[in-house]
Each structure stands twice: as structure tokens, then as C-alpha cells.
Amino acid sequence: MAVELKKPPVAGGVTPLATKKPGADQAHTDSGATFVPDQSRAERTRSFDLDAFPVPNGREEDWRFTPVKELADLFQPAPTEGEKYRQDVNAPAGVKTSKVPADDERLGQVGTPGDRAAAVAWNAKDQATIVKIPSGTELGEAVRVVLTASDEARINRHVLIEAGHHSKAIVALTHEGSARLTGNVEISAGDGADLTVVTIQEWDDEAVQLDQHDILVGRDARVRHIAITLGGKVVRLSTNVRYAGPGGSVECLGVYFTDAGQHQEHRLFVDHEPVHCTSNVEYRGALQGDGAHSVWVGDVLIRAAAHATDTYELNRNLVLTDGARADSVPNLEIETGEIVGAGHASATGRFDDEQLFYLQARGIPEHEARRLVVHGFFAGIINRIGLPGTQAHLMARIEKELADSIDSAFEPAAAATR
Amino acid sequence: MATLEIRNLHVSVETEQGTKEILRGVDLTVRSGETHAIMGPNGSGKSTLAYSIAGHPKYTVTEGTVTLDGEDVLAMSVDERARAGVFLAMQYPVEVPGVTVSNFLRTAKTAIDGQAPKLRTWVKDVKNAMTELKIDPAFAERNVNEGFSGGEKKRFEILQMELLKPSVAILDETDSGLDVDALRIVSEGVNRVIASGDVGCLLITHYTRILRYIKPQFVHVFVNGRVVEEGGPELADELEENGYDRFLAAAGAAAETGAVEQVDQVTVEPANA
């Protein structure tokens, strides 16, 4: 099946979406979801109260893809094991970083926990880190928040990133080592700010991360949120976007490389209410090996007031071997017809035979052609991060994952395609 | 000096209606230094011939042989064919997102030559070839064919041909979709490669207009999956004048004759068995 989805129509499920006028049915899903408990995505529970969220059993809409049995400990509050991890903030001059107590009143203004794990993190955290980029400041280099953990450290993490109005910055969160982490990251971009937040998951094999990112986009602000998930046993990242005023634009980009036994789940919810806002979501994943499981859920809600909204969501999965599973669920709810555009596309497939033929017809051996195609597939996102050193590091890491498997694992996939 | 020999080539393709035979016994010999035009109406199987020689997996060779200097081309993988010297300039070049033109060209050149090209001369060669084809140098950092116009894609195909220096080049409707200026630029590029004398060129086209710029020594009229008439450049002139009607009518008659031959064979078979 064709994987390339640059230009619809290609086999694989581009769904051109007719916009709906007010008064039409409230919810649109074409996800094949069997159970939708709420009338609208907006009605889903959000609360700081742990008891508002029963312990998930795996039958809930928002947990049905997740291996909840492996996560029981993270659904109960437990103290952070401070001695097993460190989180360093390396910030250029001008940035104000601080560690604050858990009850600091600045916390919880941007985001409210949306599931049991986030509520656990909120209630069990012993401190929080605030990164503040003053108004009007343009940073020449990135702020790096480096989390390194060992020995499956239990961590309840809370980070608040505050970009003042008309500031410009890149903040990179990196995660390495071994942890069992629940967390909340609040991201606030002031009016006219230009903020990029990159979250890079390079965990060891046994790590578990259940994380929630909430983004509040100021008037005319531009936010880019980029998730790169390469490691971990279970990584579940829920990213929620709201707009504080008109004219905001958001790009949510993601890359995941899901290996045997890994579960990597990215859930996005973009809530359009102010007018003239845009959102663009693009996640690309590759899967290889037995039991590799990726989940992408992209919810977009265009509320009745959100005139002149322009939104698009795209998820592409490249399945490199047998035994891997990619779930991809785009949902679009539209409550007004007065919009510029709304669409989504999802494609999951093997290598594009035509691309391989083209490269091979120029003498490039098959395994190298495959490597080039996968490289290109990811480079399209990675190269948009804006940090050349990080980009090179991530591409090298992906190259290595490919090289480890390319000759052994890719050939059966090729045979199956023919 | 290279020789591509196609003998009694039969090729079929799987369609929703079942297996369909497209090439029905093609015979053709192309030597380096020669330029052959294959002309035929839509649906005659011209492109199938091109893609079959290059080894596209969609096409199944059911009978016949293709050899390059005696080597069995059909036994080779797609990339082996290219490294043996076969080049196909495609009618619809494929976009390869995330792979830059410069990376792609260098990777292909390294694969074809078996070693990486010398950096300094290579950069110069690429630059010169791009200039001659009026390709903006900025294209080197763009992704292969991504967002290229039709004319840009065709020029990029010819750029590859100039740089990879094949012994047999098949140009599949390289003229289609080009305006007069682009056609001239592309033709000049092809003529530079032909002038080197090292390449045998198989020019597949529906129209005669590219033959104003590229002069073939041999013209083959291709109808209904086989070559029905061969001649020199004068054959192209006749096609320009009269179109394919005469050949199509003849092919219709030939198809009937073919049916009779089929019956003859059936009667012979029991004797063999």
C-alpha cells in the first residue's frame, strides 16, 4: 500500500471532510471507535481531584489501546524517588528558571489533568520547575531541560514553561535512562510569542512515561510542539492545545520509531474556540518487530464561535515488519461552517514500491533504497526542529535503529509486499 | 560498445479483470551509438516495454529474452540492471520526500560506479550539468522530484542520465507535457549524451515533435504489443503526415492472422506430446 500521502488521493484512507453547518449532528468520528462515552470531546473529565478518575481497566475510550495492566502502580500516588533521578535546566542568559514547591499558585493555570495518570502526577508531585522566558526576549540558543533517571525511578514531574509576550525561544525536554514517570508539562505562550517545545523520549527499554502537555496559545502567538519518541517500554503522551485569543497558530509535529515490545502512544486534542486560529498536526511513525504498537489519536474540536479556523491533521505509519500494529484515529468535531478548512488524513502501510523502484532504477541497492526512504520519511519532521545538533543526533539514532535491523528485518517485509 | 538485445519478449500484467498480455513478441536490438525511436499510439505497450527492461515488479515476463552484451538482464534485480548500464528516464518520475537531490545523485553515482565519485570533480560535473539543463542550483537541496513542475522533473531525469552515463538509455515519453522551450533544453541534453557515442538510446514517444530535435537512425512503429514496421527517419515523417491509422488497420488484420496461427499450433501440439 502506498505510504506517501503528500498528495491525496492515494490508497490508504484520505478522508476529505465536508464541513458541517451549525445544527448538524454534533460529533463526527470515522474512527471505527466502538464506544464513545461523551457527546463531545470537550465533555471529557478534567480535574485536579484524583477521585474524579477511576482507575482505568482498559475498556475506557481513552485507555482502550494502552496496556493498563503494566501501569497499575502509576495509577496510585507514590512519592518521587528523588535520589534516583536528576533534572538539569541549562538555559541561556535571560531565562529565569526556578524550582518551586508543589503548591505554588502559578501551577495549574494552563492545564488540568485529563486522566488518572496526570491526576496522580499533580497530587503526588513534591516540587515543580518553572522556565520563564521574559517578554520580548529572543533567545539565541535553546533552553534544555535534561531528565536522567535510573533504576525505574518513580517520578511525579511538573514543568511550567512560560513564554512572555513577543518572546522567541526553543525549549527542549529530553528524557533518558530508566524511570516510571507521570507528569504534567504546562506550556504558555504569551501574545505574539514564538515558542517551540521539543520533547525527546530516548528512554532505556524498561522505562514508562505517562505524560500530559497542555499548551495555551496567546493572541497571534505561534507555538510548535514536537514530540520525538524513540525509547521506552510504554510512552503515552497526551498533548492538549487551547487558544487564549484570536490569531494563534500551532504546529504539533511528532516522530516515533516503535520497536518490538514497545508501546508508544500520542494523543492530541486541539480545542478551537477563538477566531482566526490555525492548527496543523503531523505525526510520522515507523514500526518494526513483534509486538511493536503505536497509537495515534488526533482530536480536533472546532467550537461554534471558532470562525475562520484552519486545521489539518496527518498521521502516517510505515510498517517495516510483520507483527507490528499501528492504531491511528483522527477525530474531527465541527460546530460551525464558517471556517477556512478542516481536514485529516491517516495512512498506514508498507514501503512505497514506486519510490523503491525509482531509487533502484538508479542503481541503488534495495536495502540502501529502503534506508533512504525511511531516512527521508523522518527527516521531513526532524529537520523542522530548528536545532541542528539535536537533528543530527536524532537522525543518527534513527540510522542506527535502521542499520541494526535493515537487512534482517526488512527483507521479510519486502517479500510480504510483493 | 554495448548491445541490448530483445528477443520475442512477451510481458503480461495483472489487472482486476485478470492477467492481460501487453507485449506480444518484441524483437529489437540497440547498440551503443545508435538512436532508436519507438513510436506508437496510446495503449500500444510502449511504456510497458520500457518498464519491463528496467525491471518494474508490476510486469511479468512470460516469454523471450533481454540481454545486455550477452548477460541475462531479466535475471537481474532492478538495481543490478541499472549498474549493468540500463537507464530509464521515466514518464512520471517519483517523488522521494526527505531525500535531497544532491544526496540522491551522489548515492546513485556511487552505486553505479562502485565507488564514491571524487568530490571536487563531482561537484563541478553536477553544477555544469545543471547549468546546461537550466536547472536552478537551489534544486540540489530540494527533495527528489518533490514539488517539481512537469518540465523540471523531465530535466532532472536527463540530468541523471548525463551524470550516470548509462550504456543503454530508455527515454519514456520524455517529451510529453513539455512546452517548446523545455523540449529544446531536454533534447539538447539528450543529444549531448548521444554525441558521446557511448550510449544506445531508445526514444519512446507518441508524437513526432521531439524528432525535430533528436534524430534517430531507426524508427520502429509499435502497435498492439509488437513492432509492426521498421525503417529510417522517413518512417517518422510518414507518421507525422498520416498518423497511425494504416498500422492500426494492419494490426487488426494481423491479429486475425495470429488467431489462425494459434489454431495451427494447437493442431501440432498433440503430435509433440
mmCIF file of N, CA, C and O in Angstrom, chain A residues 46-107:
data_model
loop_
_atom_site.group_PDB
_atom_site.id
_atom_site.type_symbol
_atom_site.label_atom_id
_atom_site.label_comp_id
_atom_site.label_asym_id
_atom_site.label_seq_id
_atom_site.Cartn_x
_atom_site.Cartn_y
_atom_site.Cartn_z
ATOM 1 N N ARG A 46 -11.962 16.657 33.276
ATOM 2 C CA ARG A 46 -10.673 17.270 33.593
ATOM 3 C C ARG A 46 -10.762 17.722 35.041
ATOM 4 O O ARG A 46 -11.694 18.432 35.416
ATOM 5 N N SER A 47 -9.807 17.313 35.829
ATOM 6 C CA SER A 47 -9.918 17.635 37.258
ATOM 7 C C SER A 47 -8.579 17.480 37.960
ATOM 8 O O SER A 47 -7.745 16.667 37.563
ATOM 9 N N PHE A 48 -8.385 18.267 39.015
ATOM 10 C CA PHE A 48 -7.206 18.115 39.862
ATOM 11 C C PHE A 48 -7.441 17.038 40.921
ATOM 12 O O PHE A 48 -6.527 16.662 41.639
ATOM 13 N N ASP A 49 -8.682 16.586 41.004
ATOM 14 C CA ASP A 49 -9.075 15.635 42.034
ATOM 15 C C ASP A 49 -8.850 14.206 41.533
ATOM 16 O O ASP A 49 -9.432 13.784 40.538
ATOM 17 N N LEU A 50 -8.023 13.476 42.239
ATOM 18 C CA LEU A 50 -7.697 12.112 41.824
ATOM 19 C C LEU A 50 -8.949 11.246 41.704
ATOM 20 O O LEU A 50 -9.089 10.445 40.783
ATOM 21 N N ASP A 51 -9.876 11.455 42.649
ATOM 22 C CA ASP A 51 -11.067 10.607 42.671
ATOM 23 C C ASP A 51 -12.002 10.853 41.487
ATOM 24 O O ASP A 51 -12.939 10.083 41.267
ATOM 25 N N ALA A 52 -11.762 11.917 40.755
ATOM 26 C CA ALA A 52 -12.584 12.167 39.566
ATOM 27 C C ALA A 52 -12.300 11.142 38.475
ATOM 28 O O ALA A 52 -13.079 10.991 37.525
ATOM 29 N N PHE A 53 -11.162 10.452 38.608
ATOM 30 C CA PHE A 53 -10.779 9.478 37.578
ATOM 31 C C PHE A 53 -10.679 8.080 38.193
ATOM 32 O O PHE A 53 -9.740 7.807 38.951
ATOM 33 N N PRO A 54 -11.609 7.197 37.915
ATOM 34 C CA PRO A 54 -11.468 5.821 38.395
ATOM 35 C C PRO A 54 -10.194 5.198 37.804
ATOM 36 O O PRO A 54 -9.730 5.623 36.750
ATOM 37 N N VAL A 55 -9.680 4.203 38.506
ATOM 38 C CA VAL A 55 -8.511 3.505 37.976
ATOM 39 C C VAL A 55 -8.899 2.840 36.648
ATOM 40 O O VAL A 55 -9.880 2.107 36.596
ATOM 41 N N PRO A 56 -8.178 3.117 35.583
ATOM 42 C CA PRO A 56 -8.550 2.569 34.262
ATOM 43 C C PRO A 56 -8.466 1.044 34.245
ATOM 44 O O PRO A 56 -7.574 0.453 34.858
ATOM 45 N N ASN A 57 -9.419 0.444 33.554
ATOM 46 C CA ASN A 57 -9.378 -1.012 33.395
ATOM 47 C C ASN A 57 -9.105 -1.405 31.944
ATOM 48 O O ASN A 57 -9.055 -2.585 31.623
ATOM 49 N N GLY A 58 -8.946 -0.415 31.074
ATOM 50 C CA GLY A 58 -8.621 -0.704 29.678
ATOM 51 C C GLY A 58 -9.826 -0.696 28.761
ATOM 52 O O GLY A 58 -9.692 -0.800 27.551
ATOM 53 N N ARG A 59 -11.024 -0.566 29.348
ATOM 54 C CA ARG A 59 -12.213 -0.519 28.494
ATOM 55 C C ARG A 59 -12.660 0.920 28.236
ATOM 56 O O ARG A 59 -13.533 1.161 27.419
ATOM 57 N N GLU A 60 -12.048 1.879 28.901
ATOM 58 C CA GLU A 60 -12.401 3.279 28.688
ATOM 59 C C GLU A 60 -11.931 3.714 27.295
ATOM 60 O O GLU A 60 -10.927 3.226 26.787
ATOM 61 N N GLU A 61 -12.672 4.669 26.722
ATOM 62 C CA GLU A 61 -12.305 5.155 25.394
ATOM 63 C C GLU A 61 -10.854 5.628 25.338
ATOM 64 O O GLU A 61 -10.115 5.331 24.396
ATOM 65 N N ASP A 62 -10.421 6.362 26.372
ATOM 66 C CA ASP A 62 -9.081 6.936 26.290
ATOM 67 C C ASP A 62 -7.981 6.002 26.797
ATOM 68 O O ASP A 62 -6.813 6.365 26.808
ATOM 69 N N TRP A 63 -8.364 4.821 27.230
ATOM 70 C CA TRP A 63 -7.333 3.868 27.673
ATOM 71 C C TRP A 63 -7.370 2.563 26.892
ATOM 72 O O TRP A 63 -6.639 1.622 27.207
ATOM 73 N N ARG A 64 -8.264 2.485 25.899
ATOM 74 C CA ARG A 64 -8.518 1.165 25.303
ATOM 75 C C ARG A 64 -7.332 0.616 24.523
ATOM 76 O O ARG A 64 -7.258 -0.584 24.278
ATOM 77 N N PHE A 65 -6.406 1.483 24.101
ATOM 78 C CA PHE A 65 -5.242 0.975 23.377
ATOM 79 C C PHE A 65 -4.051 0.698 24.298
ATOM 80 O O PHE A 65 -3.061 0.120 23.883
ATOM 81 N N THR A 66 -4.140 1.209 25.543
ATOM 82 C CA THR A 66 -2.971 1.237 26.429
ATOM 83 C C THR A 66 -2.882 -0.035 27.257
ATOM 84 O O THR A 66 -3.911 -0.531 27.720
ATOM 85 N N PRO A 67 -1.673 -0.568 27.474
ATOM 86 C CA PRO A 67 -1.532 -1.774 28.300
ATOM 87 C C PRO A 67 -1.638 -1.420 29.790
ATOM 88 O O PRO A 67 -0.626 -1.360 30.501
ATOM 89 N N VAL A 68 -2.865 -1.189 30.274
ATOM 90 C CA VAL A 68 -3.053 -0.649 31.623
ATOM 91 C C VAL A 68 -2.568 -1.608 32.712
ATOM 92 O O VAL A 68 -2.185 -1.181 33.801
ATOM 93 N N LYS A 69 -2.564 -2.903 32.408
ATOM 94 C CA LYS A 69 -2.119 -3.868 33.421
ATOM 95 C C LYS A 69 -0.677 -3.610 33.855
ATOM 96 O O LYS A 69 -0.310 -3.873 34.992
ATOM 97 N N GLU A 70 0.127 -3.102 32.927
ATOM 98 C CA GLU A 70 1.531 -2.851 33.257
ATOM 99 C C GLU A 70 1.733 -1.537 34.002
ATOM 100 O O GLU A 70 2.852 -1.168 34.336
ATOM 101 N N LEU A 71 0.621 -0.809 34.205
ATOM 102 C CA LEU A 71 0.758 0.556 34.708
ATOM 103 C C LEU A 71 0.091 0.760 36.065
ATOM 104 O O LEU A 71 -0.016 1.893 36.535
ATOM 105 N N ALA A 72 -0.340 -0.320 36.702
ATOM 106 C CA ALA A 72 -1.153 -0.215 37.921
ATOM 107 C C ALA A 72 -0.494 0.693 38.967
ATOM 108 O O ALA A 72 -1.162 1.513 39.601
ATOM 109 N N ASP A 73 0.817 0.576 39.152
ATOM 110 C CA ASP A 73 1.498 1.390 40.171
ATOM 111 C C ASP A 73 1.412 2.884 39.871
ATOM 112 O O ASP A 73 1.399 3.715 40.780
ATOM 113 N N LEU A 74 1.336 3.221 38.577
ATOM 114 C CA LEU A 74 1.315 4.643 38.211
ATOM 115 C C LEU A 74 -0.080 5.247 38.315
ATOM 116 O O LEU A 74 -0.261 6.444 38.126
ATOM 117 N N PHE A 75 -1.074 4.405 38.617
ATOM 118 C CA PHE A 75 -2.418 4.923 38.825
ATOM 119 C C PHE A 75 -2.676 5.223 40.303
ATOM 120 O O PHE A 75 -3.762 5.632 40.689
ATOM 121 N N GLN A 76 -1.667 4.957 41.149
ATOM 122 C CA GLN A 76 -1.769 5.282 42.571
ATOM 123 C C GLN A 76 -0.650 6.261 42.926
ATOM 124 O O GLN A 76 0.477 6.099 42.461
ATOM 125 N N PRO A 77 -0.974 7.259 43.754
ATOM 126 C CA PRO A 77 0.069 8.223 44.130
ATOM 127 C C PRO A 77 1.191 7.526 44.899
ATOM 128 O O PRO A 77 0.934 6.625 45.686
ATOM 129 N N ALA A 78 2.406 7.918 44.610
ATOM 130 C CA ALA A 78 3.569 7.430 45.356
ATOM 131 C C ALA A 78 4.606 8.532 45.263
ATOM 132 O O ALA A 78 4.644 9.278 44.283
ATOM 133 N N PRO A 79 5.433 8.666 46.300
ATOM 134 C CA PRO A 79 6.384 9.775 46.292
ATOM 135 C C PRO A 79 7.451 9.627 45.207
ATOM 136 O O PRO A 79 7.804 8.516 44.817
ATOM 137 N N THR A 80 7.932 10.763 44.756
ATOM 138 C CA THR A 80 9.035 10.797 43.805
ATOM 139 C C THR A 80 10.306 10.300 44.479
ATOM 140 O O THR A 80 10.597 10.671 45.610
ATOM 141 N N GLU A 81 11.039 9.438 43.786
ATOM 142 C CA GLU A 81 12.293 8.922 44.329
ATOM 143 C C GLU A 81 13.433 9.835 43.875
ATOM 144 O O GLU A 81 14.116 9.568 42.886
ATOM 145 N N GLY A 82 13.583 10.899 44.628
ATOM 146 C CA GLY A 82 14.490 11.976 44.233
ATOM 147 C C GLY A 82 15.927 11.554 44.048
ATOM 148 O O GLY A 82 16.650 12.138 43.231
ATOM 149 N N GLU A 83 16.338 10.511 44.784
ATOM 150 C CA GLU A 83 17.741 10.118 44.719
ATOM 151 C C GLU A 83 18.062 9.352 43.437
ATOM 152 O O GLU A 83 19.228 9.152 43.110
ATOM 153 N N LYS A 84 17.025 8.940 42.714
ATOM 154 C CA LYS A 84 17.283 8.124 41.531
ATOM 155 C C LYS A 84 17.255 8.915 40.226
ATOM 156 O O LYS A 84 17.348 8.333 39.141
ATOM 157 N N TYR A 85 17.035 10.201 40.312
ATOM 158 C CA TYR A 85 16.998 10.949 39.050
ATOM 159 C C TYR A 85 17.492 12.370 39.263
ATOM 160 O O TYR A 85 17.584 12.861 40.384
ATOM 161 N N ARG A 86 17.830 12.991 38.163
ATOM 162 C CA ARG A 86 18.096 14.423 38.239
ATOM 163 C C ARG A 86 17.524 15.099 37.011
ATOM 164 O O ARG A 86 17.420 14.518 35.925
ATOM 165 N N GLN A 87 17.123 16.337 37.199
ATOM 166 C CA GLN A 87 16.619 17.127 36.091
ATOM 167 C C GLN A 87 17.380 18.440 36.096
ATOM 168 O O GLN A 87 17.253 19.244 37.008
ATOM 169 N N ASP A 88 18.204 18.620 35.072
ATOM 170 C CA ASP A 88 19.016 19.826 34.974
ATOM 171 C C ASP A 88 18.421 20.756 33.938
ATOM 172 O O ASP A 88 17.994 20.321 32.867
ATOM 173 N N VAL A 89 18.419 22.027 34.276
ATOM 174 C CA VAL A 89 17.947 23.016 33.318
ATOM 175 C C VAL A 89 19.142 23.845 32.872
ATOM 176 O O VAL A 89 19.793 24.497 33.682
ATOM 177 N N ASN A 90 19.460 23.763 31.592
ATOM 178 C CA ASN A 90 20.540 24.572 31.026
ATOM 179 C C ASN A 90 19.913 25.661 30.168
ATOM 180 O O ASN A 90 19.376 25.377 29.105
ATOM 181 N N ALA A 91 19.986 26.864 30.682
ATOM 182 C CA ALA A 91 19.289 27.943 29.983
ATOM 183 C C ALA A 91 20.256 29.073 29.677
ATOM 184 O O ALA A 91 21.131 29.389 30.485
ATOM 185 N N PRO A 92 20.122 29.680 28.507
ATOM 186 C CA PRO A 92 20.944 30.845 28.200
ATOM 187 C C PRO A 92 20.559 32.026 29.104
ATOM 188 O O PRO A 92 19.496 32.024 29.721
ATOM 189 N N ALA A 93 21.430 32.987 29.139
ATOM 190 C CA ALA A 93 21.194 34.168 29.971
ATOM 191 C C ALA A 93 19.865 34.814 29.587
ATOM 192 O O ALA A 93 19.467 34.815 28.427
ATOM 193 N N GLY A 94 19.188 35.322 30.597
ATOM 194 C CA GLY A 94 17.915 35.989 30.343
ATOM 195 C C GLY A 94 16.727 35.134 30.714
ATOM 196 O O GLY A 94 15.644 35.635 30.982
ATOM 197 N N VAL A 95 16.939 33.827 30.743
ATOM 198 C CA VAL A 95 15.847 32.921 31.101
ATOM 199 C C VAL A 95 15.833 32.757 32.614
ATOM 200 O O VAL A 95 16.878 32.605 33.249
ATOM 201 N N LYS A 96 14.649 32.793 33.188
ATOM 202 C CA LYS A 96 14.532 32.605 34.630
ATOM 203 C C LYS A 96 14.018 31.197 34.902
ATOM 204 O O LYS A 96 12.920 30.842 34.498
ATOM 205 N N THR A 97 14.848 30.415 35.562
ATOM 206 C CA THR A 97 14.380 29.079 35.916
ATOM 207 C C THR A 97 14.351 28.956 37.428
ATOM 208 O O THR A 97 15.214 29.490 38.125
ATOM 209 N N SER A 98 13.355 28.247 37.924
ATOM 210 C CA SER A 98 13.258 28.099 39.369
ATOM 211 C C SER A 98 12.591 26.781 39.726
ATOM 212 O O SER A 98 11.802 26.236 38.959
ATOM 213 N N LYS A 99 12.981 26.284 40.881
ATOM 214 C CA LYS A 99 12.272 25.144 41.448
ATOM 215 C C LYS A 99 11.313 25.705 42.482
ATOM 216 O O LYS A 99 11.703 26.502 43.332
ATOM 217 N N VAL A 100 10.078 25.300 42.425
ATOM 218 C CA VAL A 100 9.086 25.862 43.336
ATOM 219 C C VAL A 100 8.369 24.729 44.050
ATOM 220 O O VAL A 100 8.335 23.594 43.567
ATOM 221 N N PRO A 101 7.777 25.030 45.213
ATOM 222 C CA PRO A 101 7.030 23.995 45.928
ATOM 223 C C PRO A 101 5.801 23.558 45.132
ATOM 224 O O PRO A 101 5.325 24.289 44.252
ATOM 225 N N ALA A 102 5.299 22.399 45.488
ATOM 226 C CA ALA A 102 4.181 21.816 44.747
ATOM 227 C C ALA A 102 2.932 22.689 44.784
ATOM 228 O O ALA A 102 2.092 22.618 43.895
ATOM 229 N N ASP A 103 2.821 23.521 45.828
ATOM 230 C CA ASP A 103 1.585 24.304 45.938
ATOM 231 C C ASP A 103 1.728 25.724 45.385
ATOM 232 O O ASP A 103 0.902 26.589 45.655
ATOM 233 N N ASP A 104 2.756 25.952 44.596
ATOM 234 C CA ASP A 104 2.937 27.279 44.003
ATOM 235 C C ASP A 104 1.692 27.645 43.179
ATOM 236 O O ASP A 104 1.192 26.847 42.388
ATOM 237 N N GLU A 105 1.234 28.869 43.412
ATOM 238 C CA GLU A 105 -0.058 29.231 42.811
ATOM 239 C C GLU A 105 0.002 29.404 41.291
ATOM 240 O O GLU A 105 -1.028 29.455 40.621
ATOM 241 N N ARG A 106 1.201 29.494 40.731
ATOM 242 C CA ARG A 106 1.291 29.633 39.273
ATOM 243 C C ARG A 106 0.993 28.315 38.546
ATOM 244 O O ARG A 106 0.719 28.303 37.355
ATOM 245 N N LEU A 107 1.061 27.225 39.293
ATOM 246 C CA LEU A 107 0.840 25.921 38.653
ATOM 247 C C LEU A 107 -0.652 25.650 38.474
ATOM 248 O O LEU A 107 -1.473 26.079 39.271
#
